[in-house]
CSV table of N, CA and C in Angstrom, one decimal:
chain,number,residue,atom,x,y,z
Q,15,MET,N,36.0,-49.1,-22.3
Q,15,MET,CA,36.0,-47.8,-21.6
Q,15,MET,C,37.1,-47.0,-22.2
Q,16,GLY,N,36.7,-45.9,-22.9
Q,16,GLY,CA,37.7,-45.1,-23.6
Q,16,GLY,C,37.9,-43.7,-23.0
Q,17,TYR,N,38.9,-43.0,-23.4
Q,17,TYR,CA,39.2,-41.7,-22.9
Q,17,TYR,C,38.1,-40.7,-23.3
Q,18,GLY,N,37.6,-40.0,-22.3
Q,18,GLY,CA,36.6,-38.9,-22.5
Q,18,GLY,C,35.2,-39.4,-22.8
Q,19,THR,N,35.0,-40.7,-22.6
Q,19,THR,CA,33.6,-41.2,-22.8
Q,19,THR,C,32.9,-41.5,-21.5
Q,20,ASP,N,31.6,-41.5,-21.6
Q,20,ASP,CA,30.8,-41.8,-20.4
Q,20,ASP,C,30.8,-43.3,-20.2
Q,21,ILE,N,30.8,-43.7,-18.9
Q,21,ILE,CA,30.8,-45.1,-18.6
Q,21,ILE,C,29.3,-45.5,-18.6
Q,22,SER,N,28.9,-46.3,-19.5
Q,22,SER,CA,27.5,-46.7,-19.6
Q,22,SER,C,27.3,-48.2,-19.4
Q,23,GLU,N,28.3,-49.0,-19.7
Q,23,GLU,CA,28.1,-50.5,-19.5
Q,23,GLU,C,28.1,-50.8,-18.0
Q,24,LYS,N,27.1,-51.6,-17.6
Q,24,LYS,CA,26.9,-51.9,-16.2
Q,24,LYS,C,28.1,-52.4,-15.5
Q,25,GLN,N,28.9,-53.3,-16.1
Q,25,GLN,CA,30.0,-53.9,-15.4
Q,25,GLN,C,31.1,-52.9,-15.1
Q,26,TYR,N,31.3,-52.0,-16.1
Q,26,TYR,CA,32.3,-51.0,-15.9
Q,26,TYR,C,31.9,-50.0,-14.8
Q,27,ARG,N,30.6,-49.6,-14.9
Q,27,ARG,CA,30.1,-48.7,-13.9
Q,27,ARG,C,30.2,-49.2,-12.5
Q,28,THR,N,29.9,-50.5,-12.3
Q,28,THR,CA,30.0,-51.2,-11.0
Q,28,THR,C,31.4,-51.2,-10.5
Q,29,ARG,N,32.4,-51.5,-11.4
Q,29,ARG,CA,33.8,-51.5,-11.0
Q,29,ARG,C,34.2,-50.1,-10.6
Q,30,LEU,N,33.8,-49.1,-11.4
Q,30,LEU,CA,34.2,-47.8,-11.0
Q,30,LEU,C,33.6,-47.4,-9.7
Q,31,GLU,N,32.3,-47.7,-9.4
Q,31,GLU,CA,31.7,-47.3,-8.2
Q,31,GLU,C,32.4,-48.0,-7.0
Q,32,ASN,N,32.8,-49.3,-7.2
Q,32,ASN,CA,33.5,-50.0,-6.1
Q,32,ASN,C,34.9,-49.3,-5.8
Q,33,ALA,N,35.6,-49.0,-6.9
Q,33,ALA,CA,36.9,-48.4,-6.8
Q,33,ALA,C,36.8,-47.0,-6.1
Q,34,LEU,N,35.8,-46.2,-6.4
Q,34,LEU,CA,35.6,-44.9,-5.8
Q,34,LEU,C,35.2,-45.0,-4.4
Q,35,ALA,N,34.5,-46.0,-4.0
Q,35,ALA,CA,34.0,-46.2,-2.6
Q,35,ALA,C,35.2,-46.6,-1.8
Q,36,MET,N,36.2,-47.3,-2.3
Q,36,MET,CA,37.3,-47.8,-1.5
Q,36,MET,C,38.4,-46.7,-1.4
Q,37,ASN,N,38.4,-45.7,-2.2
Q,37,ASN,CA,39.5,-44.8,-2.3
Q,37,ASN,C,39.0,-43.3,-2.4
Q,38,GLU,N,39.0,-42.6,-1.2
Q,38,GLU,CA,38.5,-41.3,-1.2
Q,38,GLU,C,39.2,-40.3,-2.1
Q,39,PRO,N,40.6,-40.3,-2.1
Q,39,PRO,CA,41.3,-39.3,-3.0
Q,39,PRO,C,40.9,-39.6,-4.5
Q,40,LEU,N,40.9,-40.9,-4.9
Q,40,LEU,CA,40.5,-41.3,-6.2
Q,40,LEU,C,39.1,-40.7,-6.5
Q,41,SER,N,38.2,-40.9,-5.6
Q,41,SER,CA,36.8,-40.4,-5.8
Q,41,SER,C,36.8,-38.9,-6.0
Q,42,LYS,N,37.6,-38.2,-5.2
Q,42,LYS,CA,37.6,-36.7,-5.4
Q,42,LYS,C,38.1,-36.3,-6.7
Q,43,VAL,N,39.2,-37.0,-7.1
Q,43,VAL,CA,39.9,-36.6,-8.4
Q,43,VAL,C,38.9,-37.0,-9.6
Q,44,TYR,N,38.2,-38.1,-9.5
Q,44,TYR,CA,37.3,-38.5,-10.6
Q,44,TYR,C,36.2,-37.5,-10.7
Q,45,TYR,N,35.6,-37.1,-9.6
Q,45,TYR,CA,34.4,-36.2,-9.7
Q,45,TYR,C,34.9,-34.8,-10.1
Q,46,LEU,N,36.0,-34.4,-9.6
Q,46,LEU,CA,36.5,-33.1,-10.1
Q,46,LEU,C,36.9,-33.1,-11.6
Q,47,LYS,N,37.4,-34.2,-12.1
Q,47,LYS,CA,37.6,-34.4,-13.5
Q,47,LYS,C,36.3,-34.2,-14.3
Q,48,GLU,N,35.3,-34.9,-13.8
Q,48,GLU,CA,34.0,-34.8,-14.5
Q,48,GLU,C,33.5,-33.3,-14.4
Q,49,GLN,N,33.7,-32.7,-13.3
Q,49,GLN,CA,33.2,-31.3,-13.2
Q,49,GLN,C,34.0,-30.4,-14.1
Q,50,LEU,N,35.3,-30.6,-14.3
Q,50,LEU,CA,36.1,-29.8,-15.1
Q,50,LEU,C,35.6,-29.9,-16.6
Q,51,ARG,N,35.2,-31.1,-17.0
Q,51,ARG,CA,34.7,-31.3,-18.3
Q,51,ARG,C,33.5,-30.5,-18.6
Q,52,GLN,N,32.7,-30.1,-17.6
Q,52,GLN,CA,31.5,-29.4,-17.7
Q,52,GLN,C,31.7,-27.9,-18.2
Q,53,ILE,N,32.9,-27.4,-18.0
Q,53,ILE,CA,33.2,-26.1,-18.4
Q,53,ILE,C,32.9,-25.9,-19.9
Q,54,TRP,N,33.3,-26.8,-20.7
Q,54,TRP,CA,33.2,-26.6,-22.1
Q,54,TRP,C,31.8,-26.9,-22.6
Q,55,SER,N,30.9,-27.4,-21.8
Q,55,SER,CA,29.5,-27.6,-22.2
Q,55,SER,C,28.6,-26.5,-21.8
Q,56,GLN,N,29.1,-25.4,-21.2
Q,56,GLN,CA,28.3,-24.3,-20.8
Q,56,GLN,C,28.1,-23.4,-22.1
Q,57,PRO,N,26.8,-22.9,-22.2
Q,57,PRO,CA,26.5,-22.1,-23.4
Q,57,PRO,C,27.0,-20.7,-23.4
Q,58,MET,N,27.4,-20.2,-22.2
Q,58,MET,CA,27.9,-18.8,-22.2
Q,58,MET,C,29.2,-18.7,-21.4
Q,59,LYS,N,30.0,-17.7,-21.7
Q,59,LYS,CA,31.3,-17.6,-21.0
Q,59,LYS,C,31.1,-17.3,-19.5
Q,60,ALA,N,30.1,-16.5,-19.1
Q,60,ALA,CA,29.9,-16.2,-17.7
Q,60,ALA,C,29.6,-17.5,-16.9
Q,61,MET,N,28.8,-18.4,-17.5
Q,61,MET,CA,28.5,-19.7,-16.9
Q,61,MET,C,29.8,-20.5,-16.8
Q,62,ALA,N,30.5,-20.6,-17.8
Q,62,ALA,CA,31.8,-21.4,-17.8
Q,62,ALA,C,32.8,-20.8,-16.8
Q,63,GLU,N,32.8,-19.5,-16.7
Q,63,GLU,CA,33.7,-18.9,-15.7
Q,63,GLU,C,33.3,-19.2,-14.2
Q,64,GLU,N,32.0,-19.3,-14.0
Q,64,GLU,CA,31.4,-19.7,-12.7
Q,64,GLU,C,31.8,-21.2,-12.4
Q,65,VAL,N,31.6,-22.0,-13.4
Q,65,VAL,CA,31.9,-23.5,-13.2
Q,65,VAL,C,33.4,-23.6,-12.9
Q,66,LEU,N,34.2,-22.9,-13.7
Q,66,LEU,CA,35.7,-23.0,-13.5
Q,66,LEU,C,36.1,-22.4,-12.1
Q,67,GLY,N,35.5,-21.4,-11.7
Q,67,GLY,CA,35.8,-20.8,-10.4
Q,67,GLY,C,35.4,-21.8,-9.3
Q,68,ASP,N,34.3,-22.4,-9.4
Q,68,ASP,CA,33.9,-23.5,-8.4
Q,68,ASP,C,34.9,-24.6,-8.4
Q,69,TRP,N,35.3,-25.0,-9.6
Q,69,TRP,CA,36.3,-26.1,-9.7
Q,69,TRP,C,37.6,-25.7,-9.1
Q,70,LEU,N,38.0,-24.5,-9.3
Q,70,LEU,CA,39.3,-24.1,-8.7
Q,70,LEU,C,39.2,-24.1,-7.2
Q,71,ARG,N,38.1,-23.6,-6.6
Q,71,ARG,CA,38.0,-23.6,-5.2
Q,71,ARG,C,38.0,-25.0,-4.6
Q,72,GLN,N,37.3,-25.9,-5.3
Q,72,GLN,CA,37.2,-27.3,-4.8
Q,72,GLN,C,38.6,-27.9,-4.9
Q,73,ALA,N,39.3,-27.7,-6.0
Q,73,ALA,CA,40.6,-28.3,-6.2
Q,73,ALA,C,41.6,-27.8,-5.1
Q,74,GLU,N,41.5,-26.5,-4.8
Q,74,GLU,CA,42.4,-25.9,-3.9
Q,74,GLU,C,42.2,-26.4,-2.5
Q,75,GLN,N,40.9,-26.7,-2.2
Q,75,GLN,CA,40.5,-27.2,-0.8
Q,75,GLN,C,40.6,-28.7,-0.7
Q,76,SER,N,41.0,-29.4,-1.8
Q,76,SER,CA,40.9,-30.9,-1.8
Q,76,SER,C,41.9,-31.6,-0.9
Q,77,LYS,N,43.0,-30.9,-0.5
Q,77,LYS,CA,44.1,-31.5,0.2
Q,77,LYS,C,44.8,-32.6,-0.6
Q,78,ILE,N,44.7,-32.5,-1.9
Q,78,ILE,CA,45.4,-33.4,-2.8
Q,78,ILE,C,46.4,-32.5,-3.5
Q,79,ALA,N,47.7,-32.8,-3.3
Q,79,ALA,CA,48.8,-31.9,-3.8
Q,79,ALA,C,48.7,-31.7,-5.3
Q,80,GLN,N,48.5,-32.7,-6.0
Q,80,GLN,CA,48.5,-32.6,-7.5
Q,80,GLN,C,47.3,-31.7,-8.0
Q,81,LEU,N,46.2,-31.9,-7.3
Q,81,LEU,CA,45.0,-31.0,-7.7
Q,81,LEU,C,45.3,-29.6,-7.3
Q,82,GLN,N,45.9,-29.4,-6.2
Q,82,GLN,CA,46.2,-28.0,-5.7
Q,82,GLN,C,47.1,-27.4,-6.7
Q,83,LYS,N,48.1,-28.1,-7.1
Q,83,LYS,CA,49.1,-27.6,-8.1
Q,83,LYS,C,48.4,-27.3,-9.4
Q,84,MET,N,47.6,-28.2,-9.9
Q,84,MET,CA,46.8,-28.0,-11.1
Q,84,MET,C,45.9,-26.7,-11.0
Q,85,ALA,N,45.3,-26.5,-9.8
Q,85,ALA,CA,44.5,-25.4,-9.6
Q,85,ALA,C,45.3,-24.1,-9.8
Q,86,VAL,N,46.5,-24.1,-9.2
Q,86,VAL,CA,47.3,-22.9,-9.4
Q,86,VAL,C,47.6,-22.6,-10.8
Q,87,THR,N,48.0,-23.7,-11.6
Q,87,THR,CA,48.2,-23.5,-13.0
Q,87,THR,C,47.0,-23.1,-13.8
Q,88,MET,N,45.9,-23.7,-13.5
Q,88,MET,CA,44.6,-23.3,-14.2
Q,88,MET,C,44.2,-21.9,-13.8
Q,89,ARG,N,44.4,-21.4,-12.6
Q,89,ARG,CA,44.1,-20.1,-12.3
Q,89,ARG,C,45.0,-19.1,-13.1
Q,90,THR,N,46.3,-19.5,-13.3
Q,90,THR,CA,47.2,-18.6,-14.1
Q,90,THR,C,46.7,-18.5,-15.5
Q,91,TYR,N,46.1,-19.5,-16.0
Q,91,TYR,CA,45.7,-19.5,-17.4
Q,91,TYR,C,44.1,-19.5,-17.6
Q,92,LYS,N,43.5,-19.0,-16.5
Q,92,LYS,CA,42.0,-18.9,-16.5
Q,92,LYS,C,41.5,-18.1,-17.7
Q,93,LYS,N,42.1,-16.9,-18.0
Q,93,LYS,CA,41.7,-16.1,-19.1
Q,93,LYS,C,41.8,-16.8,-20.4
Q,94,ASP,N,43.0,-17.5,-20.6
Q,94,ASP,CA,43.2,-18.2,-21.8
Q,94,ASP,C,42.3,-19.4,-22.0
Q,95,THR,N,42.0,-20.0,-20.9
Q,95,THR,CA,41.1,-21.2,-20.9
Q,95,THR,C,39.7,-20.8,-21.4
Q,96,LEU,N,39.2,-19.6,-20.9
Q,96,LEU,CA,37.9,-19.1,-21.3
Q,96,LEU,C,37.9,-18.4,-22.6
Q,97,ALA,N,39.0,-18.1,-23.2
Q,97,ALA,CA,39.1,-17.4,-24.4
Q,97,ALA,C,38.3,-18.0,-25.6
Q,98,TRP,N,38.2,-19.3,-25.5
Q,98,TRP,CA,37.4,-20.1,-26.6
Q,98,TRP,C,36.0,-19.5,-26.7
Q,99,TYR,N,35.4,-19.0,-25.7
Q,99,TYR,CA,34.1,-18.5,-25.7
Q,99,TYR,C,34.0,-17.2,-26.5
Q,100,ASP,N,35.1,-16.5,-26.7
Q,100,ASP,CA,35.1,-15.2,-27.4
Q,100,ASP,C,35.0,-15.4,-28.9
Q,101,GLY,N,35.6,-16.4,-29.4
Q,101,GLY,CA,35.6,-16.6,-30.9
Q,101,GLY,C,35.1,-18.0,-31.3
Q,102,GLN,N,35.1,-18.9,-30.3
Q,102,GLN,CA,34.8,-20.3,-30.5
Q,102,GLN,C,35.5,-21.0,-31.7
Q,103,LEU,N,36.8,-20.7,-31.8
Q,103,LEU,CA,37.6,-21.3,-32.8
Q,103,LEU,C,38.4,-22.4,-32.2
Q,104,SER,N,38.5,-23.4,-33.0
Q,104,SER,CA,39.3,-24.6,-32.7
Q,104,SER,C,40.7,-24.5,-33.4
Q,105,THR,N,41.7,-25.0,-32.8
Q,105,THR,CA,43.0,-25.1,-33.5
Q,105,THR,C,43.1,-26.3,-34.4
Q,106,GLY,N,42.1,-27.1,-34.5
Q,106,GLY,CA,42.1,-28.3,-35.3
Q,106,GLY,C,42.4,-28.1,-36.7
Q,107,LYS,N,41.7,-27.1,-37.3
Q,107,LYS,CA,41.8,-26.8,-38.7
Q,107,LYS,C,43.2,-26.3,-39.0
Q,108,ILE,N,43.7,-25.4,-38.2
Q,108,ILE,CA,45.0,-24.8,-38.3
Q,108,ILE,C,46.1,-25.9,-38.3
Q,109,LYS,N,45.9,-26.8,-37.3
Q,109,LYS,CA,46.9,-27.9,-37.2
Q,109,LYS,C,46.9,-28.8,-38.5
Q,110,GLY,N,45.7,-29.0,-39.0
Q,110,GLY,CA,45.5,-29.8,-40.3
Q,110,GLY,C,46.3,-29.1,-41.4
Q,111,ILE,N,46.1,-27.8,-41.6
Q,111,ILE,CA,46.7,-27.0,-42.6
Q,111,ILE,C,48.3,-27.1,-42.4
Q,112,ASN,N,48.7,-26.9,-41.2
Q,112,ASN,CA,50.2,-26.9,-40.9
Q,112,ASN,C,50.7,-28.3,-41.3
Q,113,TYR,N,50.0,-29.4,-41.0
Q,113,TYR,CA,50.4,-30.7,-41.3
Q,113,TYR,C,50.6,-30.9,-42.9
Q,114,LYS,N,49.6,-30.4,-43.6
Q,114,LYS,CA,49.6,-30.4,-45.1
Q,114,LYS,C,50.8,-29.7,-45.6
Q,115,ILE,N,51.1,-28.5,-45.1
Q,115,ILE,CA,52.2,-27.7,-45.5
Q,115,ILE,C,53.5,-28.5,-45.2
Q,116,LYS,N,53.6,-29.1,-44.1
Q,116,LYS,CA,54.8,-29.8,-43.7
Q,116,LYS,C,55.0,-31.0,-44.7
Q,117,ALA,N,54.0,-31.7,-45.0
Q,117,ALA,CA,54.1,-32.8,-46.0
Q,117,ALA,C,54.5,-32.3,-47.3
Q,118,MET,N,53.9,-31.2,-47.8
Q,118,MET,CA,54.2,-30.6,-49.1
Q,118,MET,C,55.7,-30.2,-49.1
Q,119,ARG,N,56.2,-29.6,-48.0
Q,119,ARG,CA,57.6,-29.2,-48.0
Q,119,ARG,C,58.5,-30.4,-48.1
Q,120,GLN,N,58.2,-31.4,-47.4
Q,120,GLN,CA,59.0,-32.6,-47.5
Q,120,GLN,C,59.0,-33.2,-48.9
Q,121,ASN,N,57.8,-33.2,-49.5
Q,121,ASN,CA,57.7,-33.7,-50.9
Q,121,ASN,C,58.4,-32.8,-51.8
Q,122,ALA,N,58.4,-31.5,-51.7
Q,122,ALA,CA,59.1,-30.6,-52.5
Q,122,ALA,C,60.6,-30.7,-52.4
Q,123,GLN,N,61.1,-31.0,-51.2
Q,123,GLN,CA,62.5,-31.2,-51.0
Q,123,GLN,C,63.0,-32.4,-51.7
Q,124,SER,N,62.1,-33.4,-51.7
Q,124,SER,CA,62.6,-34.7,-52.4
Q,124,SER,C,62.6,-34.4,-53.9
Q,125,LEU,N,61.7,-33.5,-54.4
Q,125,LEU,CA,61.7,-33.2,-55.8
Q,125,LEU,C,62.6,-32.1,-56.2
Q,126,LYS,N,63.2,-31.4,-55.2
Q,126,LYS,CA,64.1,-30.2,-55.4
Q,126,LYS,C,63.4,-29.1,-56.2
Q,127,SER,N,62.1,-28.9,-55.9
Q,127,SER,CA,61.4,-27.9,-56.7
Q,127,SER,C,60.6,-27.0,-55.8
Q,128,ALA,N,61.1,-25.7,-55.7
Q,128,ALA,CA,60.4,-24.7,-55.0
Q,128,ALA,C,59.1,-24.3,-55.7
Q,129,ARG,N,59.1,-24.5,-57.0
Q,129,ARG,CA,57.9,-24.1,-57.8
Q,129,ARG,C,56.7,-25.1,-57.4
Q,130,TYR,N,57.0,-26.4,-57.2
Q,130,TYR,CA,56.0,-27.4,-56.8
Q,130,TYR,C,55.4,-27.0,-55.5
Q,131,LEU,N,56.3,-26.6,-54.5
Q,131,LEU,CA,55.8,-26.2,-53.2
Q,131,LEU,C,54.8,-25.0,-53.3
Q,132,THR,N,55.2,-24.0,-54.1
Q,132,THR,CA,54.4,-22.8,-54.3
Q,132,THR,C,53.0,-23.2,-54.9
Q,133,LEU,N,53.0,-24.0,-55.9
Q,133,LEU,CA,51.8,-24.5,-56.5
Q,133,LEU,C,50.9,-25.3,-55.5
Q,134,SER,N,51.5,-26.1,-54.7
Q,134,SER,CA,50.8,-26.9,-53.8
Q,134,SER,C,50.2,-26.0,-52.7
Q,135,LEU,N,50.9,-25.0,-52.2
Q,135,LEU,CA,50.4,-24.1,-51.2
Q,135,LEU,C,49.2,-23.4,-51.7
Q,136,HIS,N,49.2,-23.0,-53.0
Q,136,HIS,CA,48.0,-22.3,-53.6
Q,136,HIS,C,46.8,-23.2,-53.7
Q,137,ALA,N,47.1,-24.5,-53.8
Q,137,ALA,CA,46.0,-25.5,-53.9
Q,137,ALA,C,45.2,-25.7,-52.6
Q,138,ILE,N,45.8,-25.3,-51.5
Q,138,ILE,CA,45.1,-25.4,-50.2
Q,138,ILE,C,44.0,-24.5,-50.2
């Protein structure tokens, strides 16, 4: 059972169902987590905004302090959360480039060569 994966094996699904049946707050948190994941599977920003709004209302009404606090934070960053739909850009590529630059800088420092760093940056 991994992070962000669906539970498909029968034994894990049974264990999860038993745990959720025994613990109502855990059940609420689990189902709200699954609903929150649905935001990014929406094809349009308006639909994602509706799903997020529903999630925020449910979290605020959950009577679970941590969820209520998270809802306040999410409401503060609602515009930023939905901004992905405007350009659909991921920061993954930028992080990769920044990592390469960091590695090149470290390598250039060990060689004491600014020229090497400049040439390496142009190679990206």
